Amino acid sequence: QWHLEEFGGGSVEAGGSLALSCRITGRTYPTYCMGWFRQTPGKERKEREPVALIDSEGKTRYADSMKGRVGISATRDNVYLQMVSLKPEDTAMYICTAEYLRLCSPDEIFGNGAGFVTWGQGTQVSVSS
């Protein structure tokens, strides 16, 4: 139904910042739940870690691992992630996801994204020490 494409990954030194964006094309709706997850090499899709979620009511949720260092924002066709004070352990493939016609549930920030069907291909973030 829709296609997601991420932009903005790259390599930075520890303490640096990156801004990621995700463009969504296809038939979108004003009610949505969108988010970012990350996946490190050697881990399976079911081991994806949540980073941040946002819904169309403006409710944001952040994983403890990045709380205070990340901000998420969105429109119905885009979702953005601002990351600061990056650490080497933040190195991962960052993948965006979106679901329409529903809001985010509170426990989704603790899961692996199983409730999301459509994903982007991901953008690599590498943080060197």
Tab-separated table of C-alpha atoms in Angstrom:
chain	number	residue	atom	x	y	z
A	1	GLN	CA	0.000	0.000	0.000
A	2	TRP	CA	2.844	2.386	0.697
A	3	HIS	CA	6.568	2.585	0.271
A	4	LEU	CA	9.057	3.918	2.827
A	5	GLU	CA	12.513	5.236	2.030
A	6	GLU	CA	15.035	6.466	4.572
A	7	PHE	CA	17.610	9.220	4.149
A	8	GLY	CA	20.350	10.737	6.236
A	9	GLY	CA	22.461	7.952	7.667
A	10	GLY	CA	26.213	8.169	7.780
A	11	SER	CA	29.327	8.010	9.895
A	12	VAL	CA	30.017	10.303	12.826
A	13	GLU	CA	32.320	10.417	15.802
A	14	ALA	CA	31.054	9.807	19.303
A	15	GLY	CA	29.233	12.864	20.575
A	16	GLY	CA	28.113	13.811	17.094
A	17	SER	CA	24.625	14.293	15.688
A	18	LEU	CA	22.626	12.937	12.781
A	19	ALA	CA	19.216	13.665	11.343
A	20	LEU	CA	17.301	10.915	9.600
A	21	SER	CA	14.219	11.254	7.468
A	22	CYS	CA	11.788	8.784	5.980
A	23	ARG	CA	9.572	9.560	3.037
A	24	ILE	CA	6.335	7.649	2.632
A	25	THR	CA	4.648	7.344	-0.737
A	26	GLY	CA	1.337	5.768	-1.570
A	27	ARG	CA	-2.098	6.226	-0.112
A	28	THR	CA	-1.704	7.771	3.324
A	29	TYR	CA	-4.254	8.835	5.930
A	30	PRO	CA	-4.343	11.493	8.640
A	31	THR	CA	-4.374	8.900	11.443
A	32	TYR	CA	-1.104	7.082	11.869
A	33	CYS	CA	1.527	5.482	14.064
A	34	MET	CA	5.097	5.850	12.817
A	35	GLY	CA	8.457	5.058	14.236
A	36	TRP	CA	12.088	4.166	14.017
A	37	PHE	CA	13.700	0.902	15.006
A	38	ARG	CA	17.289	-0.238	14.702
A	39	GLN	CA	18.932	-3.518	13.903
A	40	THR	CA	22.574	-4.484	14.361
A	41	PRO	CA	24.495	-6.989	12.201
A	42	GLY	CA	23.952	-10.595	13.060
A	43	LYS	CA	20.601	-9.980	14.673
A	44	GLU	CA	17.334	-11.126	13.190
A	45	ARG	CA	14.366	-8.957	12.349
A	46	LYS	CA	12.601	-10.115	15.514
A	47	GLU	CA	15.479	-8.650	17.483
A	48	ARG	CA	14.972	-5.134	16.214
A	49	GLU	CA	15.185	-2.524	18.941
A	50	PRO	CA	12.723	0.317	19.231
A	51	VAL	CA	14.082	3.844	19.089
A	52	ALA	CA	11.082	6.168	18.966
A	53	LEU	CA	7.403	6.240	18.050
A	54	ILE	CA	4.975	9.022	17.229
A	55	ASP	CA	1.308	9.077	16.312
A	56	SER	CA	-0.998	11.567	14.657
A	57	GLU	CA	-2.155	12.897	18.033
A	58	GLY	CA	1.416	13.962	18.678
A	59	LYS	CA	2.125	11.364	21.323
A	60	THR	CA	5.804	10.453	21.335
A	61	ARG	CA	7.507	7.550	23.041
A	62	TYR	CA	11.233	6.877	23.310
A	63	ALA	CA	13.244	3.823	24.146
A	64	ASP	CA	15.255	4.121	27.342
A	65	SER	CA	18.471	3.472	25.410
A	66	MET	CA	18.155	6.779	23.570
A	67	LYS	CA	15.874	8.855	25.764
A	68	GLY	CA	17.145	12.394	26.068
A	69	ARG	CA	19.308	12.047	22.972
A	70	VAL	CA	16.653	11.634	20.293
A	71	GLY	CA	13.628	13.480	18.990
A	72	ILE	CA	10.956	12.232	16.595
A	73	SER	CA	8.538	14.253	14.503
A	74	ALA	CA	6.213	13.419	11.634
A	75	THR	CA	3.697	14.462	9.043
A	76	ARG	CA	1.366	11.987	7.351
A	77	ASP	CA	3.975	11.462	4.613
A	78	ASN	CA	7.261	11.778	6.485
A	79	VAL	CA	8.849	10.795	9.755
A	80	TYR	CA	12.023	12.354	11.108
A	81	LEU	CA	14.573	11.401	13.743
A	82	GLN	CA	17.044	13.801	15.284
A	83	MET	CA	19.875	12.165	17.219
A	84	VAL	CA	22.484	13.917	19.347
A	85	SER	CA	25.310	12.810	21.626
A	86	LEU	CA	25.672	9.625	19.644
A	87	LYS	CA	27.590	6.710	21.137
A	88	PRO	CA	29.409	3.818	19.443
A	89	GLU	CA	26.707	1.482	20.708
A	90	ASP	CA	24.186	3.427	18.634
A	91	THR	CA	25.787	1.967	15.509
A	92	ALA	CA	23.045	0.097	13.631
A	93	MET	CA	20.767	0.067	10.623
A	94	TYR	CA	17.948	2.493	11.381
A	95	ILE	CA	14.665	1.491	9.829
A	96	CYS	CA	11.436	3.464	9.644
A	97	THR	CA	7.959	2.050	9.762
A	98	ALA	CA	4.418	3.369	9.496
A	99	GLU	CA	0.898	2.155	10.028
A	100	TYR	CA	-2.194	4.130	9.138
A	101	LEU	CA	-5.715	4.205	10.494
A	102	ARG	CA	-4.488	3.563	14.021
A	103	LEU	CA	-2.545	5.221	16.806
A	104	CYS	CA	0.441	3.720	18.600
A	105	SER	CA	-0.224	1.506	21.594
A	106	PRO	CA	1.787	2.290	24.734
A	107	ASP	CA	3.610	-1.025	24.840
A	108	GLU	CA	4.910	-0.822	21.268
A	109	ILE	CA	7.956	1.147	22.466
A	110	PHE	CA	9.031	-1.967	24.355
A	111	GLY	CA	8.605	-4.380	21.456
A	112	ASN	CA	10.375	-5.370	18.277
A	113	GLY	CA	7.936	-3.785	15.854
A	114	ALA	CA	5.841	-6.902	15.344
A	115	GLY	CA	2.738	-4.755	14.996
A	116	PHE	CA	4.098	-3.002	11.932
A	117	VAL	CA	3.768	-4.523	8.493
A	118	THR	CA	5.486	-2.030	6.212
A	119	TRP	CA	9.130	-1.077	6.632
A	120	GLY	CA	11.804	0.806	4.779
A	121	GLN	CA	15.114	-0.729	3.753
A	122	GLY	CA	16.999	1.141	6.434
A	123	THR	CA	19.858	3.596	6.574
A	124	GLN	CA	23.182	2.816	8.232
A	125	VAL	CA	24.398	4.867	11.177
A	126	SER	CA	27.977	4.291	12.280
A	127	VAL	CA	29.447	5.959	15.344
A	128	SER	CA	33.176	5.741	15.959
A	129	SER	CA	34.857	6.187	19.314
